[in-house]
Short mmCIF file of C-alpha atoms and ligand atoms in Angstrom, two decimals:
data_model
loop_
_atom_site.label_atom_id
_atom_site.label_comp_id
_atom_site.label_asym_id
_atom_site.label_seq_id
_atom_site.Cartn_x
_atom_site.Cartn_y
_atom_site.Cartn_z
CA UNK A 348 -8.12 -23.81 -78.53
CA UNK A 349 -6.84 -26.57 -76.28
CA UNK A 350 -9.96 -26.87 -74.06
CA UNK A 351 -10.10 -29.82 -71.03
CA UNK A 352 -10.57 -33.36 -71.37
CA UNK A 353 -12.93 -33.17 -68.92
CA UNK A 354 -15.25 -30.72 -70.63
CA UNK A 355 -14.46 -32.38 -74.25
CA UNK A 356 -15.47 -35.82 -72.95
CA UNK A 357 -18.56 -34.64 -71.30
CA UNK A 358 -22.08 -35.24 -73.31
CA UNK A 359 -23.51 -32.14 -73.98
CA UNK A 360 -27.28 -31.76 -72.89
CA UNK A 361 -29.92 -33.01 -76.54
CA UNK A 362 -32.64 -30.40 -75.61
CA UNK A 363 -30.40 -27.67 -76.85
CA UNK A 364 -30.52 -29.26 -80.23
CA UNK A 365 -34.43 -30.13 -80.08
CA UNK A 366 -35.27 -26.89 -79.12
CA UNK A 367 -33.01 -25.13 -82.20
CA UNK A 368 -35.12 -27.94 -84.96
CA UNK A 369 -38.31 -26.42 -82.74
CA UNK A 370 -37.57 -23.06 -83.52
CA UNK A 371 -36.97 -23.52 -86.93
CA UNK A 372 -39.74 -25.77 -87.96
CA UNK A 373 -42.13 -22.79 -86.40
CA UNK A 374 -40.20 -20.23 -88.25
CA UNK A 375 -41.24 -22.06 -91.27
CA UNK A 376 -44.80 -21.37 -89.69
CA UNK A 377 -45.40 -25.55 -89.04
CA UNK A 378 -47.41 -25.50 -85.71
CA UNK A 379 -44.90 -28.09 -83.05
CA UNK A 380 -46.64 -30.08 -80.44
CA UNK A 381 -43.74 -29.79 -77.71
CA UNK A 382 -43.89 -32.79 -75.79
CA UNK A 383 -40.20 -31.70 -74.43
CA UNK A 384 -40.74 -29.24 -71.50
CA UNK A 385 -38.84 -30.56 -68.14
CA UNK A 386 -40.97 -27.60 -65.97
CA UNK A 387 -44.02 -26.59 -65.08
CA UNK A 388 -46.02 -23.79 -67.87
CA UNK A 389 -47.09 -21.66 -65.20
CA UNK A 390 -46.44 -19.08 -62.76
CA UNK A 391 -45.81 -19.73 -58.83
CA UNK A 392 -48.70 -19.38 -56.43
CA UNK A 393 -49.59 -15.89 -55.13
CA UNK A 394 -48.68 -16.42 -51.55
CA UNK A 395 -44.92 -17.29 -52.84
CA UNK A 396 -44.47 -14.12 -54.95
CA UNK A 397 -45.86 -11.99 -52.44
CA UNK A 398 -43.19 -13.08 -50.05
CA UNK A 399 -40.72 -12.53 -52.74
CA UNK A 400 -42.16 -8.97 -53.19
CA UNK A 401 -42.34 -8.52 -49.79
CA UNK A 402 -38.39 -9.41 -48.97
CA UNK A 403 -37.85 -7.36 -51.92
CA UNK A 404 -37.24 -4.28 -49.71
CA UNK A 405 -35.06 -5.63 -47.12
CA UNK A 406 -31.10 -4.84 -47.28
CA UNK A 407 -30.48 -8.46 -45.94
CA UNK A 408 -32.10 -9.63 -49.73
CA UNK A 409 -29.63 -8.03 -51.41
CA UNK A 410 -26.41 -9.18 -49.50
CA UNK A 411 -24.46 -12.43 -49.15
CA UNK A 412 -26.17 -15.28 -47.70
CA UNK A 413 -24.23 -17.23 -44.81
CA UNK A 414 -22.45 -20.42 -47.52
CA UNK A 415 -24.69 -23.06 -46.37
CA UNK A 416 -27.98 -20.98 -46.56
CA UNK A 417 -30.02 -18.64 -43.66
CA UNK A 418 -30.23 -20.58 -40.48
CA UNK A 419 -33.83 -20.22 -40.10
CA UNK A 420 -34.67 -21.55 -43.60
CA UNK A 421 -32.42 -24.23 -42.97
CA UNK A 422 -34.22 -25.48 -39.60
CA UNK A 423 -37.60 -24.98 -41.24
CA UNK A 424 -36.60 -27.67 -44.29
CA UNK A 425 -35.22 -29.74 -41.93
CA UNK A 426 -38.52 -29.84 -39.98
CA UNK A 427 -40.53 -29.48 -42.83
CA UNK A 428 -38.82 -32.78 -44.25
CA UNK A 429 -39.30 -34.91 -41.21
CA UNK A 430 -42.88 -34.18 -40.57
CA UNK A 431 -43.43 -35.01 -44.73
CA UNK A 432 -42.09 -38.14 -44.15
CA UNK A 433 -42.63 -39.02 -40.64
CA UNK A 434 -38.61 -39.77 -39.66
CA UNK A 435 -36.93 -37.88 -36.70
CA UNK A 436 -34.44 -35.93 -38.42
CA UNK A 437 -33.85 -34.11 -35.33
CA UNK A 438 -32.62 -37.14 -33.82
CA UNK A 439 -29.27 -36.69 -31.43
CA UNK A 440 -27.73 -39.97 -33.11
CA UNK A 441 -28.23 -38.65 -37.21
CA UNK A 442 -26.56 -35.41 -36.16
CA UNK A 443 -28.92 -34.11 -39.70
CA UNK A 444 -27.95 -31.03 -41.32
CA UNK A 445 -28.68 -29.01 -44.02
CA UNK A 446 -27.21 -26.84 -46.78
CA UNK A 447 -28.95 -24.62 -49.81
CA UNK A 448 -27.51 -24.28 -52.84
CA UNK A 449 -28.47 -22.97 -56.38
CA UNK A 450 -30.81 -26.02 -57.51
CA UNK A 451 -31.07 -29.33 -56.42
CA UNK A 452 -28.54 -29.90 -59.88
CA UNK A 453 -25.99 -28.14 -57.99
CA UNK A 454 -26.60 -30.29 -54.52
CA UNK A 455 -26.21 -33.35 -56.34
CA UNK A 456 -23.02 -31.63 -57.74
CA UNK A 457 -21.48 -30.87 -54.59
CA UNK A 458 -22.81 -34.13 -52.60
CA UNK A 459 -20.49 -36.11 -55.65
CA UNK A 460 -17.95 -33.71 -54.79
CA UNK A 461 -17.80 -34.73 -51.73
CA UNK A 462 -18.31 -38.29 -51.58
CA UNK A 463 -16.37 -39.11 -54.94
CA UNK A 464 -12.65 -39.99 -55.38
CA UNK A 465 -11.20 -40.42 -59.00
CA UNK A 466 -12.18 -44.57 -59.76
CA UNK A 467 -14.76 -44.16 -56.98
CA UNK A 468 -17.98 -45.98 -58.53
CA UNK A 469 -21.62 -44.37 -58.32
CA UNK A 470 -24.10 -46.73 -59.33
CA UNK A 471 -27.17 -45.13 -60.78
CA UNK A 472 -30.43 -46.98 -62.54
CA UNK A 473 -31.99 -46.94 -65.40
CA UNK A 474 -33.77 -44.44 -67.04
CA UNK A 475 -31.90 -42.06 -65.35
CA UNK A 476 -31.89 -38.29 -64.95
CA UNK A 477 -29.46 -37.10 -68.10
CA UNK A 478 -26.94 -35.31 -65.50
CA UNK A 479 -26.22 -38.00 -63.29
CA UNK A 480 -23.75 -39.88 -65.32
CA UNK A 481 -21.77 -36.52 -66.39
CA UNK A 482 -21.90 -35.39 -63.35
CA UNK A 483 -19.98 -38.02 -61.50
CA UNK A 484 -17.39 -38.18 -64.79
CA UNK A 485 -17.12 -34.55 -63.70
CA UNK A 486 -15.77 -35.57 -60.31
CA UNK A 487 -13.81 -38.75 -61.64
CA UNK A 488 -16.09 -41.31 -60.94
CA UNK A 489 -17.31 -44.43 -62.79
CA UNK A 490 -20.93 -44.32 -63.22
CA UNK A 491 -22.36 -47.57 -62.79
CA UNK A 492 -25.56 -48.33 -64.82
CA UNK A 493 -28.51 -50.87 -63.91
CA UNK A 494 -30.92 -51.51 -66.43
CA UNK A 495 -34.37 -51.46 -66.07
CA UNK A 496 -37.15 -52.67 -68.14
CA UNK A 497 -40.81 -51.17 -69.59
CA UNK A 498 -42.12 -54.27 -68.82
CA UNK A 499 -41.61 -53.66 -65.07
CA UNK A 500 -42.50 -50.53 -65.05
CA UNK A 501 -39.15 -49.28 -65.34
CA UNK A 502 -38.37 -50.51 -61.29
CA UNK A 503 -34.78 -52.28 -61.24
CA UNK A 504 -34.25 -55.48 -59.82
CA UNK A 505 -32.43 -55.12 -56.47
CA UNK A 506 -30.38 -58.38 -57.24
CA UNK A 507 -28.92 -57.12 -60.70
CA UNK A 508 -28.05 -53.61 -57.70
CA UNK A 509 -26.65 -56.25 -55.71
CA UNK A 510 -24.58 -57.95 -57.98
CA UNK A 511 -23.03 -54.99 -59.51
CA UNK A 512 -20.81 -53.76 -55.93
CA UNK A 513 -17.57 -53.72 -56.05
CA UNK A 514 -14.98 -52.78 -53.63
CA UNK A 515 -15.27 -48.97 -55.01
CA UNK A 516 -18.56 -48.47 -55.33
CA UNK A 517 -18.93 -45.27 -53.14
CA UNK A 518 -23.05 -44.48 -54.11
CA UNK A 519 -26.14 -45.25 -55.50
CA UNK A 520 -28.48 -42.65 -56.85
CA UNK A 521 -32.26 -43.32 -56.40
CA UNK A 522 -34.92 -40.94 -58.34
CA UNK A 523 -38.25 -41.22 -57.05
CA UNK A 524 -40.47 -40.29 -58.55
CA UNK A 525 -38.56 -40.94 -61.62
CA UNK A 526 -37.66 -38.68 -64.59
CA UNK A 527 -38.00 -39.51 -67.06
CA UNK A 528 -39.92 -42.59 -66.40
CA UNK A 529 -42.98 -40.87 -64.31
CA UNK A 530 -43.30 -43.64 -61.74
CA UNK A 531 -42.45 -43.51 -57.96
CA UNK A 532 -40.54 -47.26 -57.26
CA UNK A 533 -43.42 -49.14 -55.18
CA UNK A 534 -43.60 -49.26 -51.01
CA UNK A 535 -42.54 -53.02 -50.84
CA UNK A 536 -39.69 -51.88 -53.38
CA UNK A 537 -38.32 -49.40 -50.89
CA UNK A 538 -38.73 -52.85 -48.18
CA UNK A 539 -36.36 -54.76 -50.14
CA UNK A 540 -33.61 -51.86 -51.03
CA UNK A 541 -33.33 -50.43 -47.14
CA UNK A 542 -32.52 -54.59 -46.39
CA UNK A 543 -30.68 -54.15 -48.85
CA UNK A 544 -28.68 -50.89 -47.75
CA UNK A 545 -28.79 -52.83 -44.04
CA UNK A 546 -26.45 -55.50 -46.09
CA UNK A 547 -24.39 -52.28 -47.59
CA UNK A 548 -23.49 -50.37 -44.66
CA UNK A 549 -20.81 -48.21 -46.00
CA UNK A 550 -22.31 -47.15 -49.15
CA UNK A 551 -24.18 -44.21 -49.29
CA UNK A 552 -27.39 -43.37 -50.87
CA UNK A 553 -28.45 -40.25 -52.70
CA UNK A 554 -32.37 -39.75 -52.65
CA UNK A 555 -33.05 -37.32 -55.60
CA UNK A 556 -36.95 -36.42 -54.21
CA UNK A 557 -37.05 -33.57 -56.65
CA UNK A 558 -40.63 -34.71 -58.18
CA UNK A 559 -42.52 -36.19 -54.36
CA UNK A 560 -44.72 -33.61 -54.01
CA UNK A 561 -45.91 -34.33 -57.44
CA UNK A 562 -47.62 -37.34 -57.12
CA UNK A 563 -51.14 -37.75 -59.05
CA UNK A 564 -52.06 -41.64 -58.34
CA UNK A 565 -52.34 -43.33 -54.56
CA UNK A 566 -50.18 -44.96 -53.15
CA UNK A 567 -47.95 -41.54 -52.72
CA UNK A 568 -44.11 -41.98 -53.22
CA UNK A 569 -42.30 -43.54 -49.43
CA UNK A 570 -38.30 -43.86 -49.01
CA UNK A 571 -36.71 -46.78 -47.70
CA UNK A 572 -35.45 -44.99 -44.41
CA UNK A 573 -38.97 -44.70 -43.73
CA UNK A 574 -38.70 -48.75 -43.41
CA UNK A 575 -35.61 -48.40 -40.89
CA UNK A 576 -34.69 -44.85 -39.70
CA UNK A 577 -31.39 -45.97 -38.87
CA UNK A 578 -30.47 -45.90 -42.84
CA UNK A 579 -30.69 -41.92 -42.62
CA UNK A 580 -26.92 -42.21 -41.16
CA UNK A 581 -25.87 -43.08 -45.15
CA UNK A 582 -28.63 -40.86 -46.53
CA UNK A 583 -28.12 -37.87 -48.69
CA UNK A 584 -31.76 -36.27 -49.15
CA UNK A 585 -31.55 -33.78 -52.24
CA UNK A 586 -35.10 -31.45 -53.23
CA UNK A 587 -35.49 -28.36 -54.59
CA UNK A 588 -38.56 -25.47 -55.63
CA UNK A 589 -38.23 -26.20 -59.29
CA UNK A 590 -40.49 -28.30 -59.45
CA UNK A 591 -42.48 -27.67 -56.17
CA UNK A 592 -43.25 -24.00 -56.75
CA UNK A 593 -42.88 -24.40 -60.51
CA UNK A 594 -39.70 -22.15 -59.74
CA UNK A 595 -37.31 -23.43 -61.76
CA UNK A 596 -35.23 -20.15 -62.27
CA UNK A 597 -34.92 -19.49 -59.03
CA UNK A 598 -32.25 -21.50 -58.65
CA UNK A 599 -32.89 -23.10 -54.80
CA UNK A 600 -31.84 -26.91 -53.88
CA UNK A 601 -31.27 -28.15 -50.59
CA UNK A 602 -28.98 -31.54 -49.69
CA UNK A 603 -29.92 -32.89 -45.70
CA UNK A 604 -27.62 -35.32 -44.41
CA UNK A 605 -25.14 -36.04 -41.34
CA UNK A 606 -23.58 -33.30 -40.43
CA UNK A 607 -19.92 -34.14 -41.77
CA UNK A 608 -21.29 -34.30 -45.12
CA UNK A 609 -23.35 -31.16 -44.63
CA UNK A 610 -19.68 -29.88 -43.92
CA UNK A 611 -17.74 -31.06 -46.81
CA UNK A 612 -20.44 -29.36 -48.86
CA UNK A 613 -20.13 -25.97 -47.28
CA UNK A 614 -16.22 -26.32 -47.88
CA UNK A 615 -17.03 -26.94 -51.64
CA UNK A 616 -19.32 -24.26 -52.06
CA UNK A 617 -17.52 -21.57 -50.20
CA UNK A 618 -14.73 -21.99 -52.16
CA UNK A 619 -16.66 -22.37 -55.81
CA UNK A 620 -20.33 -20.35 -55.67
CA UNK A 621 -20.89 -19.31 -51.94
CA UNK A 622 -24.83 -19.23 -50.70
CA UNK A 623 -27.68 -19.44 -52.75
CA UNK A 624 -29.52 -16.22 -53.57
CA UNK A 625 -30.24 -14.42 -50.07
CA UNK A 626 -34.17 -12.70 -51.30
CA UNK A 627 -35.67 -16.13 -52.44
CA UNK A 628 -34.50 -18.15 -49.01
CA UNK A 629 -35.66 -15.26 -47.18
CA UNK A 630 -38.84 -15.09 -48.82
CA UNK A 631 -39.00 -19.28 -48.87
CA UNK A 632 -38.77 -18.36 -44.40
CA UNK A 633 -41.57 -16.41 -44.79
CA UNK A 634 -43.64 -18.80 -47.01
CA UNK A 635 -46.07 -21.43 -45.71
CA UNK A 636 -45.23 -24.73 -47.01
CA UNK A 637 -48.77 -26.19 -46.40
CA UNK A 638 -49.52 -24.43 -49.25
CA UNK A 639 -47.46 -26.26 -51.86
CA UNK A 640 -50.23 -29.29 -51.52
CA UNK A 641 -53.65 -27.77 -52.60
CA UNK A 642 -51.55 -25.19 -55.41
CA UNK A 643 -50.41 -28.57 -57.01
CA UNK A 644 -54.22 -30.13 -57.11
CA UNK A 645 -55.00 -28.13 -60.61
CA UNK A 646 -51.99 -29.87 -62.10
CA UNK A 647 -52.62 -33.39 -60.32
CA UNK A 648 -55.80 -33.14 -62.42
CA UNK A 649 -54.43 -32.38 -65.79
CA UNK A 650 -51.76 -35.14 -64.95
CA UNK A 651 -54.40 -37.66 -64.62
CA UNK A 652 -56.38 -36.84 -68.01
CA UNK A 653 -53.23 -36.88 -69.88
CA UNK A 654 -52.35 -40.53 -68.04
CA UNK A 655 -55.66 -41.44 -69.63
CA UNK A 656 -55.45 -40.28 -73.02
CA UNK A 657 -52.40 -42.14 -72.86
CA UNK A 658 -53.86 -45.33 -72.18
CA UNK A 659 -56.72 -45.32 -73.92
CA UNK A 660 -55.17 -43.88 -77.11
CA UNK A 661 -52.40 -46.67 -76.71
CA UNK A 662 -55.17 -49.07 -76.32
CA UNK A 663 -57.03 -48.35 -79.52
CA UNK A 664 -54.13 -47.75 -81.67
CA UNK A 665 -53.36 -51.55 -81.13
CA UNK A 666 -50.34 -51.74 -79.27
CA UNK A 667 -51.62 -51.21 -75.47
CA UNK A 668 -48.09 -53.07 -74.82
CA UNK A 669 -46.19 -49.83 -75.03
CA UNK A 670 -48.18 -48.27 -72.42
CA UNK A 671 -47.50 -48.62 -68.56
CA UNK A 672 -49.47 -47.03 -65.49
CA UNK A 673 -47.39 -43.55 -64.82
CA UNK A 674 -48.81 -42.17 -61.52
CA UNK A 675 -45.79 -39.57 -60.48
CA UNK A 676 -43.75 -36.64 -61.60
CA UNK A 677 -44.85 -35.26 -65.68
CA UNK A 678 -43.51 -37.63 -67.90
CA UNK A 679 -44.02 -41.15 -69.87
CA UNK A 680 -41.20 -42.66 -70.84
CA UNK A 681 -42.38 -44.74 -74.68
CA UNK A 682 -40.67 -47.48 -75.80
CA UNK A 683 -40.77 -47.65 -79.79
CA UNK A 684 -39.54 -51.14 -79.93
CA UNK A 685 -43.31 -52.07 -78.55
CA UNK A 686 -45.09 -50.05 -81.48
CA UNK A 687 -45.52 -51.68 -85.20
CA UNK A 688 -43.71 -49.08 -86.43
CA UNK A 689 -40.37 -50.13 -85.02
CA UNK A 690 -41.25 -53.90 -85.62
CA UNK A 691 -41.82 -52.85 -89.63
CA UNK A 692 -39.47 -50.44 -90.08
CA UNK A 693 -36.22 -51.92 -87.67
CA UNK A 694 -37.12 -55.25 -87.16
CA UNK A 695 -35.22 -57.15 -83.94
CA UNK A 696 -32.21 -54.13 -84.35
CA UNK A 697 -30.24 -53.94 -81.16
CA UNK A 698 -29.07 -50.72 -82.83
CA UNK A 699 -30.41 -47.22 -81.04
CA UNK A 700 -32.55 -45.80 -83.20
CA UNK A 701 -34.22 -42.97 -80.43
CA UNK A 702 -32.83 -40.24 -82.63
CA UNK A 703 -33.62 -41.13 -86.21
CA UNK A 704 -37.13 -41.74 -84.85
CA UNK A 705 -37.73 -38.76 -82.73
CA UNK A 706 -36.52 -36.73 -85.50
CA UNK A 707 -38.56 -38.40 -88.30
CA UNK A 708 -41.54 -37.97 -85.65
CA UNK A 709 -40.53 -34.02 -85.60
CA UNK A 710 -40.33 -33.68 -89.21
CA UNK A 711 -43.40 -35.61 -90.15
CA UNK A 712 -46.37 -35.15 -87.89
CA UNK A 713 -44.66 -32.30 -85.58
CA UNK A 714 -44.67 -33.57 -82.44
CA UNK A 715 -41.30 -32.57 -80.49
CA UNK A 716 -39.74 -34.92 -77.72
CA UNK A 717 -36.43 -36.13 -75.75
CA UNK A 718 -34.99 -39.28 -77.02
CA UNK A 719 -34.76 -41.95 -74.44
CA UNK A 720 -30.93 -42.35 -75.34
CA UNK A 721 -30.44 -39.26 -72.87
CA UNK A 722 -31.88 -40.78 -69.76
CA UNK A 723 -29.99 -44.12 -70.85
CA UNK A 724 -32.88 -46.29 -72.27
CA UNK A 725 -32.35 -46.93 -75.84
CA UNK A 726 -35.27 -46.89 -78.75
CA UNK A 727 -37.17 -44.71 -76.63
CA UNK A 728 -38.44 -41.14 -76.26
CA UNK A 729 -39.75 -39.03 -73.01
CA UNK A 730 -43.08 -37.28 -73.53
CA UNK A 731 -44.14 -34.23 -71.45
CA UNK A 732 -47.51 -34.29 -69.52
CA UNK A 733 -47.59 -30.90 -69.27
CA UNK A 734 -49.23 -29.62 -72.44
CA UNK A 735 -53.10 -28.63 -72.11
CA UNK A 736 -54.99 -31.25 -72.60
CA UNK A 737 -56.69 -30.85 -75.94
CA UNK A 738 -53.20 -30.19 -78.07
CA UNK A 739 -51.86 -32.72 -75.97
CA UNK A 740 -54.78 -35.28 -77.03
CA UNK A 741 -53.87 -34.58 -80.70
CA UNK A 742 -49.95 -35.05 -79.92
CA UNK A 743 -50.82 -38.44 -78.81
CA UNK A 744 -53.51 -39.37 -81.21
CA UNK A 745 -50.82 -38.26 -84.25
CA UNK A 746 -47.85 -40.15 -82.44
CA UNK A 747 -50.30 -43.06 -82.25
CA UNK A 748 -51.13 -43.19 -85.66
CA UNK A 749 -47.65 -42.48 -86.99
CA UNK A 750 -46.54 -45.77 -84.37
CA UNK A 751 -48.99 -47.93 -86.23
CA UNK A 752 -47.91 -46.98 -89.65
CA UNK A 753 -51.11 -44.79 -90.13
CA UNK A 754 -52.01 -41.89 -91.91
CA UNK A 755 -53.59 -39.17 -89.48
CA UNK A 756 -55.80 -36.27 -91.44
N1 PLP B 1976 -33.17 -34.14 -60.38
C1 PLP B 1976 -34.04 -34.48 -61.35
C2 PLP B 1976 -34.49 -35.89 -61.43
C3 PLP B 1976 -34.52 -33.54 -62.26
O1 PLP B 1976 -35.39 -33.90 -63.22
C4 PLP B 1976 -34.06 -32.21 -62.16
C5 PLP B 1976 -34.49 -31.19 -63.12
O2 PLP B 1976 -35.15 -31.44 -64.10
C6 PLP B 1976 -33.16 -31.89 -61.13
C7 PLP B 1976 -32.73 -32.89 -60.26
C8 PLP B 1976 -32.60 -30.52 -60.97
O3 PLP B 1976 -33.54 -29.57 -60.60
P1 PLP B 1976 -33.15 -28.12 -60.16
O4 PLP B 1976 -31.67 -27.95 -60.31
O5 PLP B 1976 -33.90 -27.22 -61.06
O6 PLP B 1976 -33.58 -28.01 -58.73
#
């Protein structure tokens, strides 16, 4: 079968695989700590599914959706989203718009559709969400990578941004809160990248805010337009419900932006996958968004013991270098090369070893997770903070023993 070079170039998704060596190992009746879930383990709140259930009986649930999503959802997000962050979105000058689509996977899809010319370059930073770099491939577009470091709590440096645009660069993609990293880039890091953007006037900027509501540590996540308003003219906002409303198969993403982007969008997806699903916008009019902030407390909790056990299981395993404050999002982001283990075992390799070692982890103590190769950070693996605490506790206290070459009973 002669299949694209498009689709045989792109890097299929590693979870697939991890999940398969899951299955299997609990076939063979091992018990798996999974440390690899990207979504929350629980249901949506009850005033969300009884709009659903509610909109279930209306014919308008049922039929097409206008392309770029129900009117009257669309104006609540957009005033939703300016009173979250305190910008003026309705402002005559930004001429803000918005459009839904199925996922905030798919916005990002169609914003690089319609931003990206083949050779066009999108920078994006390190560790980054796994799609971003196949995504703009997808489109014919250079991805552009930045590194960032542990040590810095995985936050680039705005110079190495600086130094890397060219006369194609088209857009950068910011994630904050991060995934995989679990950290929101600080306040006077925001400062420095909107004088930055001031410097950059042409290039646009596309905020993946997926994770801000989830935010379990003060100071809570802020954007650099919030520093200068005037940057929303370049902006491309992207959320979603996955995360949210732990809604992840629902399938609703929203892009806000200037209008003639909003445009471009709707052009894309009427001609690919039209609206988003008509009964969950309609029921997402209905529901009160207020209500997003106290559902999440119960999970802001857990988040905060599991932040702990990191640290303080980190800390008395011996190598508290390897551990770093997370405060947003689910996720910790571990660097091997920090933990004896690596230093034993690899020594000062500049191989990646992320695989070998997640899958030796698997094998040996049974405690599943993403290597760190996905989200571009080599020798590295992305743990989950979603587990209940007290399996979680003994994922951590195994993988901490296993890191410092010792036996755990
Ligand atoms: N952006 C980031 C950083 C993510 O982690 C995810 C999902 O895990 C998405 C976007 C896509 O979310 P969805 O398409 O479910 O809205």
């Amino acid at each position: 079968m002669i299949l694209s070079a498009r689709v045989k170039n792109a890097v299929e998704s590693i979870t697939l695989e991890v999940n398969e060596k899951i299955q299997k190992l609990t076939d063979e009746g091992r018990y798996v700590y999974n440390l690899t879930s990207g979504q929350l383990p629980f249901k949506p709140q009850v005033p969300f599914i009884e709009s659903l259930k509610k909109q279930i009986n209306f014919l308008k649930s049922y039929q097409y959706s206008p392309v770029s999503g129900f009117p009257d959802l669309k104006n609540k997000i957009i005033d939703e989203y300016a009173k979250k962050r305190n910008v003026d979105l309705r402002k005559e000058e930004f001429h803000y718009d918005c459009v839904i689509s199925n996922g905030s996977k798919h916005s990002i899809y169609n914003v690089l559709g319609a931003l990206v010319d083949p050779g066009d370059e999108v920078i994006i930073l390190t560790p980054y969400w796994v799609s971003y770099p196949e995504m703009i491939k997808f489109w014919s577009g250079v991805p552009v990578i930045i590194e960032s470091r542990a040590f810095d709590a995985y936050t680039p440096d705005i110079d190495n941004i600086r130094k890397m645009i060219s006369p194609r660069t088209k857009a950068i993609i910011i994630n904050s809160p991060n995934n995989p990293a679990g950290i929101s880039y600080q306040d006077n890091w925001m400062k420095e990248f909107s004088l930055f953007l001031e410097e950059n006037p042409s290039l646009f900027v596309i905020s993946d805010e997926v994770y801000s509501d989830i935010s379990y540590f003060d100071p809570k996540p802020t954007y650099f337009y919030q520093h200068n308003e005037k940057l929303l003219e370049q902006t491309i906002i992207i959320s979603g419900i996955s995360k949210s409303l732990a809604s992840t198969g629902l399938r609703i993403g929203y892009t806000l932006a200037h209008e003639k982007i909003i445009k471009a969008i709707t052009k894309l997806q009427s001609q690919t996958t039209s609206g988003a699903n008509s009964l969950v916008q309609r029921a997402l009019v209905e529901f009160d968004f207020s209500q997003i902030e106290p559902y999440l407390v119960p999970l802001k909790d857990q988040l905060r013991d599991s932040s702990r056990i990191l640290r303080e299981e980190f800390r008395s395993a011996g190598f508290p270098e390897a551990w770093y404050q997370t405060n947003s999002a689910f996720y910790y982001l571990l660097d091997f090369s920090r933990t004896p283990y690596f230093e034993e075992r690899y020594g000062q390799t500049s191989e990646d070893k992320a695989y070998e070692i997640c899958s030796d982890i698997l094998n040996e103590i049974g405690v599943a997770m993403v290597p760190g190769s996905m989200f571009g950070y080599k020798n590295s693996a992305r743990l989950s903070l979603v587990l209940e605490l007290a399996p979680f506790e003994e994922a951590i206290k195994r993988l901490t023993a296993f890191l410092s070459n010792k036996k755990r009973e």
